[in-house]
Amino acid sequence: MGDVAERLAEIVGEKNFLSGEDIPEDYSRDEDLTGAPQAPAYVAKPDSAREVAELLKAASEHGVPVTARGSGTGISGAARPVAGGLVVSFERMNAVLEIDAGNHVAVVQPGVTLAELDAAAAEQGLTYPVRPGELSGSLGGNVATNAGGMRAVKYGVTRDNVIGLEAVLPTGEIIRTGGKIAKSSSGYDLTQLIIGSEGTLALVTEVIVKLRPRLPHGATVLAPFGDFDQVMAAVPKIIASGVGPHILEYIDAKTMAAIVDREGLDLGVPAEIRDSCDAYLVVALENRGPQRLAEDAEAAGELLAGLGATEVYFLDGGAARRLIEAREKAYWVVKAVGADDTIDAVVPRTTMPRFIAAAQELAQAVGGDALGCGHAGDGNVHLAIRCPDPVIRKKLFTDILTVATELGGQISGEHGLGRAKIGYFHELVDPAKIELMRRVKQSFDPAGILNPGVLFG
Amino acid sequence: MGDVAERLAEIVGEKNFLSGEDIPEDYSRDEDLTGAPQAPAYVAKPDSAREVAELLKAASEHGVPVTARGSGTGISGAARPVAGGLVVSFERMNAVLEIDAGNHVAVVQPGVTLAELDAAAAEQGLTYPVRPGELSGSLGGNVATNAGGMRAVKYGVTRDNVIGLEAVLPTGEIIRTGGKIAKSSSGYDLTQLIIGSEGTLALVTEVIVKLRPRLPHGATVLAPFGDFDQVMAAVPKIIASGVGPHILEYIDAKTMAAIVDREGLDLGVPAEIRDSCDAYLVVALENRGPQRLAEDAEAAGELLAGLGATEVYFLDGGAARRLIEAREKAYWVVKAVGADDTIDAVVPRTTMPRFIAAAQELAQAVGGDALGCGHAGDGNVHLAIRCPDPVIRKKLFTDILTVATELGGQISGEHGLGRAKIGYFHELVDPAKIELMRRVKQSFDPAGILNPGVLFG
């Protein structure tokens, strides 16, 4: 081992350090569908902010690129290391430090998973409401990508639920931003700047999140529609109605068929309705009391029927849970049925029909396909793209994402740009804005050691 | 007029340009209680982002410091110009550009006031829910200070409701951030970085905000308590109960007496209850239906009675409106009754009693007083400080704000640091964090022309 390796091993201890051939393949990738794995030179597993600081000082000194890793469930390649680089894995920093019921706040280390945090919050009748599909995702990773998920329509995304951070700068300085406070007007909001920065500004060593009361009563309404445009037209009306769904998803008929088939689900929808269906809307409601929930579910059902739903199904608890879980796994379904890559563009909610129609037309014009589901309340469209030729697919992605940006949308609603989408970012976004971001990056990381190749070329 | 003046006048037109003695006194200050007015050298009133860009280019070229001005209702001196500087006043950029009911979004110019925006939103059954006390405040100013107000307990502050900006960099580049979209993971969140930056990073020329359904039914519950600690203990319980107040304020007895007296309010509270009262809690609820509202108001009343309220008053619409309006004017009441300065620290909600008690003790120890009211649901405490000697007061403020930061709070919850609070910021906040903010500032404004003296020394 060279000088650097010795120094890194010394910081975290031999048994928390790996190099060369000893590094398991898992550290070479995340769940990105397309990028080739890249082994790092070193993996270090610190157990404190102080150790992270020492690692970053050593990496800065020796010019070693650093990639942070939570549980590796990202799907844009932001946790894929660079050759010769160091992976800082937060797997040992996995403690729920505090559930503060009085302030409705939790303090956690970055390696804590969503499932672990929610289990701890549940003991106090509280919940951390952000639900990206993968509950084994870590809070640190969620902060890095500004993860979203199905409940964002009511609770917002990671950005809306994280109120403080401890983070280590590449210089080894440890800073604290925000706190257990609801608001602040005391200088730049560094919390918000670090959220979504995909490991390029600082390494997060502690996360303070808001918790919410855990509402005990839930109902799920499933509405098949014969006409996709009606699904989309229904969305703003459900939002405006005030029933306040915490889930408002659309699933196109082919994707629903794949989900139902793969998961062996029986939703009680007869074949003739399935066959005439173009897309489904899933509306989930929750309440602290059963009476109000029942009223709201009935109101939602009537509204959906009036907006053109072929039928309205009130799913029982078990079926509802299985459908939501299956929808959360849609990414894997998509992978299993042979999608070549995915898009998660976000557009203004009312432009979703135009965006989806344009994407399908563009895909079909090159002999491919664009199917999917999405967070209808947020304008966040998940498209599984079938188009095996990588050169044609790159052009197709550019064309589809051009439509998204022309409609006032952006390239990624919640997956992040990572390494997978960065080319489109540089092609489609105002260079003045990217240059400004680059200068902001330099203000945190002048030597450019944090996740080079992510966000910037 | 010199070269610079000629150039600036040329950009906006002679009639939209003022210099020297022609500048009305109003442009020399905002509503900060303590700072001495400072006349700028020039005032320019652009009517487009292009004109703002030209102004900033000229200012950069000639090294002229620039202070942005909305309607001048800030109370920390961030709109007080520097000697020899240019005030860019947004009074002519005051158009509501769009109320987009389908996306629940408004697009406005920075000179639009909160009252104007809300009137436009109301026509579509929508509302912009951020309510800092002063409805004549401009959206541009709200973005600069990250304004909060009474409804933050339900709807959040400016930061939580602004989803996109158009902004001009000191170089004259015009950038767009965010958009009519609910979420994004596509690079650094420049929207959030600019919000709360008090005119030090960029000049905002367009603001995209979220709108919410306007709920037609409201109720206000007023609860006097004999013991301040009980007021504070009640707050987390009301939050946890799920009745979901949009206003949750405490008002101490002396402040309430001053408000009632000045506004000639009759709240129906008999003298003997007023006399035994240490502080009041105001709980306002809203709903789309009258039935649920009535149930929630009753539940809130019962809860308050069980938590130690001496009595519970359900205010009628007129009295409730007058009380809320009077509370919004508390700043002016405080000014009228002779406060020397104000504090708006934010602390973790559960630490409010300790913070307020410590502040009162510290003030009384120097023969002064610390009274007030505050956003109890947010931990945002507004204290009117009586302590006429400026040297003793400075020491007192440092001591009080030290307690706030030691409790995990910050110096300003919603007023901003401006020029008034910047000394405490530099005294109490981690220098590594301030240095990082300074580098971020340089990444936007390398020549340092934007609002020098604000945030940084």
mmCIF file of C-alpha atoms in Angstrom, chain A residues 11-270:
data_model
loop_
_atom_site.group_PDB
_atom_site.id
_atom_site.type_symbol
_atom_site.label_atom_id
_atom_site.label_comp_id
_atom_site.label_asym_id
_atom_site.label_seq_id
_atom_site.Cartn_x
_atom_site.Cartn_y
_atom_site.Cartn_z
ATOM 1 C CA ILE A 11 -7.761 7.141 10.139
ATOM 2 C CA VAL A 12 -10.570 4.568 10.114
ATOM 3 C CA GLY A 13 -8.625 1.541 11.352
ATOM 4 C CA GLU A 14 -7.419 -1.378 9.235
ATOM 5 C CA LYS A 15 -10.652 -3.358 9.498
ATOM 6 C CA ASN A 16 -12.695 -0.440 8.150
ATOM 7 C CA PHE A 17 -10.481 0.087 5.141
ATOM 8 C CA LEU A 18 -10.359 -1.780 1.841
ATOM 9 C CA SER A 19 -8.168 -1.365 -1.201
ATOM 10 C CA GLY A 20 -7.552 -2.885 -4.608
ATOM 11 C CA GLU A 21 -8.721 -6.458 -5.134
ATOM 12 C CA ASP A 22 -10.233 -6.682 -1.659
ATOM 13 C CA ILE A 23 -13.023 -4.283 -2.586
ATOM 14 C CA PRO A 24 -16.358 -6.067 -3.254
ATOM 15 C CA GLU A 25 -17.930 -5.327 -6.627
ATOM 16 C CA ASP A 26 -20.898 -3.573 -4.954
ATOM 17 C CA TYR A 27 -18.788 -0.470 -4.269
ATOM 18 C CA SER A 28 -18.234 -0.035 -8.006
ATOM 19 C CA ARG A 29 -21.773 1.013 -8.846
ATOM 20 C CA ASP A 30 -25.219 2.076 -7.733
ATOM 21 C CA GLU A 31 -28.512 1.005 -9.362
ATOM 22 C CA ASP A 32 -28.036 3.089 -12.514
ATOM 23 C CA LEU A 33 -29.196 0.966 -15.475
ATOM 24 C CA THR A 34 -26.607 1.999 -18.011
ATOM 25 C CA GLY A 35 -23.229 2.989 -16.552
ATOM 26 C CA ALA A 36 -20.374 0.475 -16.474
ATOM 27 C CA PRO A 37 -19.133 -0.320 -12.942
ATOM 28 C CA GLN A 38 -15.922 1.401 -11.902
ATOM 29 C CA ALA A 39 -13.890 0.052 -9.024
ATOM 30 C CA PRO A 40 -12.464 2.638 -6.633
ATOM 31 C CA ALA A 41 -8.898 2.384 -5.350
ATOM 32 C CA TYR A 42 -9.973 2.621 -1.693
ATOM 33 C CA VAL A 43 -13.045 2.223 0.492
ATOM 34 C CA ALA A 44 -13.084 3.778 3.979
ATOM 35 C CA LYS A 45 -15.848 3.327 6.550
ATOM 36 C CA PRO A 46 -15.603 6.169 9.061
ATOM 37 C CA ASP A 47 -17.619 6.206 12.260
ATOM 38 C CA SER A 48 -17.596 9.924 13.072
ATOM 39 C CA ALA A 49 -17.540 13.382 11.502
ATOM 40 C CA ARG A 50 -14.010 13.747 12.824
ATOM 41 C CA GLU A 51 -12.894 10.673 10.862
ATOM 42 C CA VAL A 52 -14.650 11.976 7.755
ATOM 43 C CA ALA A 53 -12.806 15.263 8.218
ATOM 44 C CA GLU A 54 -9.469 13.460 8.469
ATOM 45 C CA LEU A 55 -10.266 11.405 5.365
ATOM 46 C CA LEU A 56 -11.098 14.543 3.389
ATOM 47 C CA LYS A 57 -7.962 16.321 4.550
ATOM 48 C CA ALA A 58 -5.843 13.357 3.449
ATOM 49 C CA ALA A 59 -7.694 13.101 0.132
ATOM 50 C CA SER A 60 -7.237 16.836 -0.487
ATOM 51 C CA GLU A 61 -3.554 16.607 0.289
ATOM 52 C CA HIS A 62 -3.012 13.727 -2.118
ATOM 53 C CA GLY A 63 -5.503 14.823 -4.772
ATOM 54 C CA VAL A 64 -7.621 11.680 -4.375
ATOM 55 C CA PRO A 65 -11.189 12.020 -5.729
ATOM 56 C CA VAL A 66 -13.866 11.173 -3.157
ATOM 57 C CA THR A 67 -17.313 9.642 -3.696
ATOM 58 C CA ALA A 68 -19.745 9.388 -0.800
ATOM 59 C CA ARG A 69 -21.865 6.249 -0.547
ATOM 60 C CA GLY A 70 -25.011 5.595 1.477
ATOM 61 C CA SER A 71 -26.741 2.330 0.702
ATOM 62 C CA GLY A 72 -26.068 2.504 -3.032
ATOM 63 C CA THR A 73 -29.701 2.612 -4.154
ATOM 64 C CA GLY A 74 -29.340 5.748 -6.300
ATOM 65 C CA ILE A 75 -30.227 5.292 -9.972
ATOM 66 C CA SER A 76 -28.240 8.027 -11.686
ATOM 67 C CA GLY A 77 -24.702 6.861 -10.993
ATOM 68 C CA ALA A 78 -23.795 9.555 -8.451
ATOM 69 C CA ALA A 79 -22.390 6.886 -6.122
ATOM 70 C CA ARG A 80 -20.296 5.289 -8.872
ATOM 71 C CA PRO A 81 -16.697 6.152 -7.991
ATOM 72 C CA VAL A 82 -13.926 7.325 -10.294
ATOM 73 C CA ALA A 83 -10.791 5.370 -11.100
ATOM 74 C CA GLY A 84 -8.153 5.771 -8.404
ATOM 75 C CA GLY A 85 -10.730 7.296 -6.081
ATOM 76 C CA LEU A 86 -11.815 6.841 -2.480
ATOM 77 C CA VAL A 87 -15.325 5.718 -1.563
ATOM 78 C CA VAL A 88 -16.407 7.054 1.825
ATOM 79 C CA SER A 89 -19.082 4.577 2.859
ATOM 80 C CA PHE A 90 -21.433 5.658 5.635
ATOM 81 C CA GLU A 91 -22.561 2.120 6.499
ATOM 82 C CA ARG A 92 -21.144 2.372 10.049
ATOM 83 C CA MET A 93 -22.652 5.810 10.714
ATOM 84 C CA ASN A 94 -26.128 4.367 10.999
ATOM 85 C CA ALA A 95 -27.514 5.520 14.339
ATOM 86 C CA VAL A 96 -30.839 7.253 14.940
ATOM 87 C CA LEU A 97 -29.401 9.791 17.387
ATOM 88 C CA GLU A 98 -32.664 11.268 18.638
ATOM 89 C CA ILE A 99 -36.405 11.218 18.148
ATOM 90 C CA ASP A 100 -37.459 14.564 19.664
ATOM 91 C CA ALA A 101 -41.229 14.229 19.983
ATOM 92 C CA GLY A 102 -41.737 17.730 21.449
ATOM 93 C CA ASN A 103 -40.175 19.423 18.456
ATOM 94 C CA HIS A 104 -41.352 16.788 15.937
ATOM 95 C CA VAL A 105 -37.784 16.314 14.827
ATOM 96 C CA ALA A 106 -35.357 13.429 14.338
ATOM 97 C CA VAL A 107 -31.565 13.589 14.289
ATOM 98 C CA VAL A 108 -29.896 10.772 12.361
ATOM 99 C CA GLN A 109 -26.568 9.732 10.954
ATOM 100 C CA PRO A 110 -26.368 9.527 7.149
ATOM 101 C CA GLY A 111 -26.234 5.720 6.995
ATOM 102 C CA VAL A 112 -29.655 5.303 8.643
ATOM 103 C CA THR A 113 -32.172 3.862 6.191
ATOM 104 C CA LEU A 114 -35.658 5.262 5.631
ATOM 105 C CA ALA A 115 -37.104 2.058 7.047
ATOM 106 C CA GLU A 116 -35.034 2.386 10.237
ATOM 107 C CA LEU A 117 -35.936 6.050 10.710
ATOM 108 C CA ASP A 118 -39.616 5.424 10.185
ATOM 109 C CA ALA A 119 -39.624 2.507 12.624
ATOM 110 C CA ALA A 120 -38.033 4.726 15.289
ATOM 111 C CA ALA A 121 -40.476 7.583 14.595
ATOM 112 C CA ALA A 122 -43.441 5.195 14.734
ATOM 113 C CA GLU A 123 -42.677 4.405 18.371
ATOM 114 C CA GLN A 124 -43.625 8.018 19.167
ATOM 115 C CA GLY A 125 -46.672 8.059 16.873
ATOM 116 C CA LEU A 126 -44.718 10.068 14.295
ATOM 117 C CA THR A 127 -43.535 9.480 10.746
ATOM 118 C CA TYR A 128 -40.881 10.720 8.346
ATOM 119 C CA PRO A 129 -43.154 11.091 5.336
ATOM 120 C CA VAL A 130 -40.712 11.033 2.411
ATOM 121 C CA ARG A 131 -41.194 7.751 0.518
ATOM 122 C CA PRO A 132 -38.907 7.226 -2.443
ATOM 123 C CA GLY A 133 -39.556 3.727 -3.745
ATOM 124 C CA GLU A 134 -36.650 2.149 -1.938
ATOM 125 C CA LEU A 135 -36.949 2.075 1.855
ATOM 126 C CA SER A 136 -33.444 0.647 2.152
ATOM 127 C CA GLY A 137 -32.171 3.991 0.844
ATOM 128 C CA SER A 138 -30.107 5.957 3.357
ATOM 129 C CA LEU A 139 -30.888 9.426 4.637
ATOM 130 C CA GLY A 140 -27.500 10.631 3.429
ATOM 131 C CA GLY A 141 -28.300 9.407 -0.071
ATOM 132 C CA ASN A 142 -31.753 10.962 0.118
ATOM 133 C CA VAL A 143 -30.161 14.315 0.972
ATOM 134 C CA ALA A 144 -27.627 13.964 -1.847
ATOM 135 C CA THR A 145 -30.263 13.384 -4.527
ATOM 136 C CA ASN A 146 -33.145 15.335 -2.918
ATOM 137 C CA ALA A 147 -35.181 12.142 -3.114
ATOM 138 C CA GLY A 148 -38.932 12.433 -3.670
ATOM 139 C CA GLY A 149 -41.462 9.657 -4.018
ATOM 140 C CA MET A 150 -45.179 9.126 -3.912
ATOM 141 C CA ARG A 151 -46.088 11.201 -0.871
ATOM 142 C CA ALA A 152 -44.499 14.399 -2.160
ATOM 143 C CA VAL A 153 -47.886 15.646 -3.359
ATOM 144 C CA LYS A 154 -48.803 16.178 0.294
ATOM 145 C CA TYR A 155 -45.519 16.263 2.227
ATOM 146 C CA GLY A 156 -42.971 17.559 -0.263
ATOM 147 C CA VAL A 157 -39.615 16.008 -1.069
ATOM 148 C CA THR A 158 -36.433 15.638 0.983
ATOM 149 C CA ARG A 159 -35.722 19.360 0.567
ATOM 150 C CA ASP A 160 -38.990 20.198 2.297
ATOM 151 C CA ASN A 161 -38.338 17.912 5.257
ATOM 152 C CA VAL A 162 -34.660 18.384 6.127
ATOM 153 C CA ILE A 163 -34.043 21.352 8.425
ATOM 154 C CA GLY A 164 -30.434 20.951 9.440
ATOM 155 C CA LEU A 165 -27.188 19.226 8.577
ATOM 156 C CA GLU A 166 -23.734 18.568 9.871
ATOM 157 C CA ALA A 167 -21.373 18.460 6.919
ATOM 158 C CA VAL A 168 -17.661 18.194 6.300
ATOM 159 C CA LEU A 169 -15.988 20.427 3.729
ATOM 160 C CA PRO A 170 -13.109 19.130 1.582
ATOM 161 C CA THR A 171 -10.767 21.188 3.763
ATOM 162 C CA GLY A 172 -11.801 19.060 6.736
ATOM 163 C CA GLU A 173 -13.838 21.815 8.369
ATOM 164 C CA ILE A 174 -17.015 20.554 10.040
ATOM 165 C CA ILE A 175 -19.990 22.920 9.789
ATOM 166 C CA ARG A 176 -23.520 22.831 11.146
ATOM 167 C CA THR A 177 -26.384 24.318 9.157
ATOM 168 C CA GLY A 178 -29.970 24.947 10.247
ATOM 169 C CA GLY A 179 -31.076 23.094 13.350
ATOM 170 C CA LYS A 180 -34.197 21.957 15.158
ATOM 171 C CA ILE A 181 -35.844 25.150 14.024
ATOM 172 C CA ALA A 182 -38.815 25.788 11.795
ATOM 173 C CA LYS A 183 -37.396 28.809 9.969
ATOM 174 C CA SER A 184 -34.433 31.152 9.789
ATOM 175 C CA SER A 185 -33.371 34.352 8.059
ATOM 176 C CA SER A 186 -29.772 34.391 9.237
ATOM 177 C CA GLY A 187 -27.516 34.173 6.199
ATOM 178 C CA TYR A 188 -27.480 31.888 3.173
ATOM 179 C CA ASP A 189 -29.388 28.636 3.499
ATOM 180 C CA LEU A 190 -26.494 26.197 3.269
ATOM 181 C CA THR A 191 -28.802 23.300 4.190
ATOM 182 C CA GLN A 192 -30.779 23.842 1.008
ATOM 183 C CA LEU A 193 -27.627 24.335 -1.051
ATOM 184 C CA ILE A 194 -26.151 21.007 0.064
ATOM 185 C CA ILE A 195 -29.435 19.096 -0.442
ATOM 186 C CA GLY A 196 -29.473 17.771 -4.001
ATOM 187 C CA SER A 197 -25.784 18.509 -4.583
ATOM 188 C CA GLU A 198 -25.020 14.810 -5.141
ATOM 189 C CA GLY A 199 -21.858 14.666 -3.085
ATOM 190 C CA THR A 200 -20.126 17.507 -4.934
ATOM 191 C CA LEU A 201 -20.066 20.168 -2.184
ATOM 192 C CA ALA A 202 -19.611 18.476 1.181
ATOM 193 C CA LEU A 203 -20.066 15.123 2.919
ATOM 194 C CA VAL A 204 -23.100 15.019 5.178
ATOM 195 C CA THR A 205 -22.456 13.461 8.602
ATOM 196 C CA GLU A 206 -25.756 14.251 10.375
ATOM 197 C CA VAL A 207 -29.263 15.017 9.199
ATOM 198 C CA ILE A 208 -32.055 16.774 11.124
ATOM 199 C CA VAL A 209 -35.507 16.066 9.710
ATOM 200 C CA LYS A 210 -39.054 17.132 10.478
ATOM 201 C CA LEU A 211 -41.444 14.418 11.640
ATOM 202 C CA ARG A 212 -45.242 14.474 11.269
ATOM 203 C CA PRO A 213 -48.096 12.939 13.195
ATOM 204 C CA ARG A 214 -48.698 9.406 11.984
ATOM 205 C CA LEU A 215 -52.286 9.342 10.743
ATOM 206 C CA PRO A 216 -53.883 6.014 11.588
ATOM 207 C CA HIS A 217 -56.647 5.818 8.976
ATOM 208 C CA GLY A 218 -56.043 5.359 5.269
ATOM 209 C CA ALA A 219 -58.071 4.651 2.128
ATOM 210 C CA THR A 220 -57.034 3.961 -1.431
ATOM 211 C CA VAL A 221 -59.164 4.576 -4.491
ATOM 212 C CA LEU A 222 -58.255 3.022 -7.834
ATOM 213 C CA ALA A 223 -59.851 4.495 -10.955
ATOM 214 C CA PRO A 224 -59.348 3.053 -14.453
ATOM 215 C CA PHE A 225 -59.914 5.510 -17.311
ATOM 216 C CA GLY A 226 -60.504 4.688 -20.959
ATOM 217 C CA ASP A 227 -58.770 7.863 -22.072
ATOM 218 C CA PHE A 228 -55.391 9.023 -20.849
ATOM 219 C CA ASP A 229 -56.234 12.701 -21.360
ATOM 220 C CA GLN A 230 -59.098 12.365 -18.873
ATOM 221 C CA VAL A 231 -56.685 11.023 -16.263
ATOM 222 C CA MET A 232 -54.519 14.072 -16.691
ATOM 223 C CA ALA A 233 -57.475 16.454 -16.712
ATOM 224 C CA ALA A 234 -58.679 14.916 -13.442
ATOM 225 C CA VAL A 235 -55.453 15.648 -11.561
ATOM 226 C CA PRO A 236 -55.758 19.430 -10.999
ATOM 227 C CA LYS A 237 -59.425 18.953 -10.072
ATOM 228 C CA ILE A 238 -58.582 16.437 -7.358
ATOM 229 C CA ILE A 239 -55.913 18.800 -6.023
ATOM 230 C CA ALA A 240 -58.325 21.740 -6.051
ATOM 231 C CA SER A 241 -61.101 19.728 -4.384
ATOM 232 C CA GLY A 242 -59.296 19.878 -1.057
ATOM 233 C CA VAL A 243 -59.548 16.151 -0.214
ATOM 234 C CA GLY A 244 -55.774 16.372 0.134
ATOM 235 C CA PRO A 245 -54.458 13.023 -1.137
ATOM 236 C CA HIS A 246 -51.016 11.968 0.064
ATOM 237 C CA ILE A 247 -50.632 9.796 -3.012
ATOM 238 C CA LEU A 248 -51.835 10.751 -6.495
ATOM 239 C CA GLU A 249 -50.270 8.490 -9.087
ATOM 240 C CA TYR A 250 -51.003 7.604 -12.658
ATOM 241 C CA ILE A 251 -50.040 4.218 -14.050
ATOM 242 C CA ASP A 252 -50.499 3.478 -17.735
ATOM 243 C CA ALA A 253 -52.323 0.277 -18.676
ATOM 244 C CA LYS A 254 -49.279 -1.640 -19.916
ATOM 245 C CA THR A 255 -47.224 -0.762 -16.856
ATOM 246 C CA MET A 256 -50.119 -1.725 -14.570
ATOM 247 C CA ALA A 257 -50.425 -5.061 -16.394
ATOM 248 C CA ALA A 258 -46.710 -5.708 -15.885
ATOM 249 C CA ILE A 259 -46.893 -4.746 -12.187
ATOM 250 C CA VAL A 260 -49.994 -6.878 -11.521
ATOM 251 C CA ASP A 261 -48.516 -9.813 -13.380
ATOM 252 C CA ARG A 262 -45.100 -9.685 -11.736
ATOM 253 C CA GLU A 263 -46.487 -9.230 -8.224
ATOM 254 C CA GLY A 264 -49.429 -11.612 -8.633
ATOM 255 C CA LEU A 265 -51.861 -8.883 -7.554
ATOM 256 C CA ASP A 266 -55.627 -9.177 -7.763
ATOM 257 C CA LEU A 267 -57.125 -5.702 -7.618
ATOM 258 C CA GLY A 268 -60.635 -6.864 -8.442
ATOM 259 C CA VAL A 269 -60.726 -5.143 -11.815
ATOM 260 C CA PRO A 270 -62.578 -7.378 -14.331
#
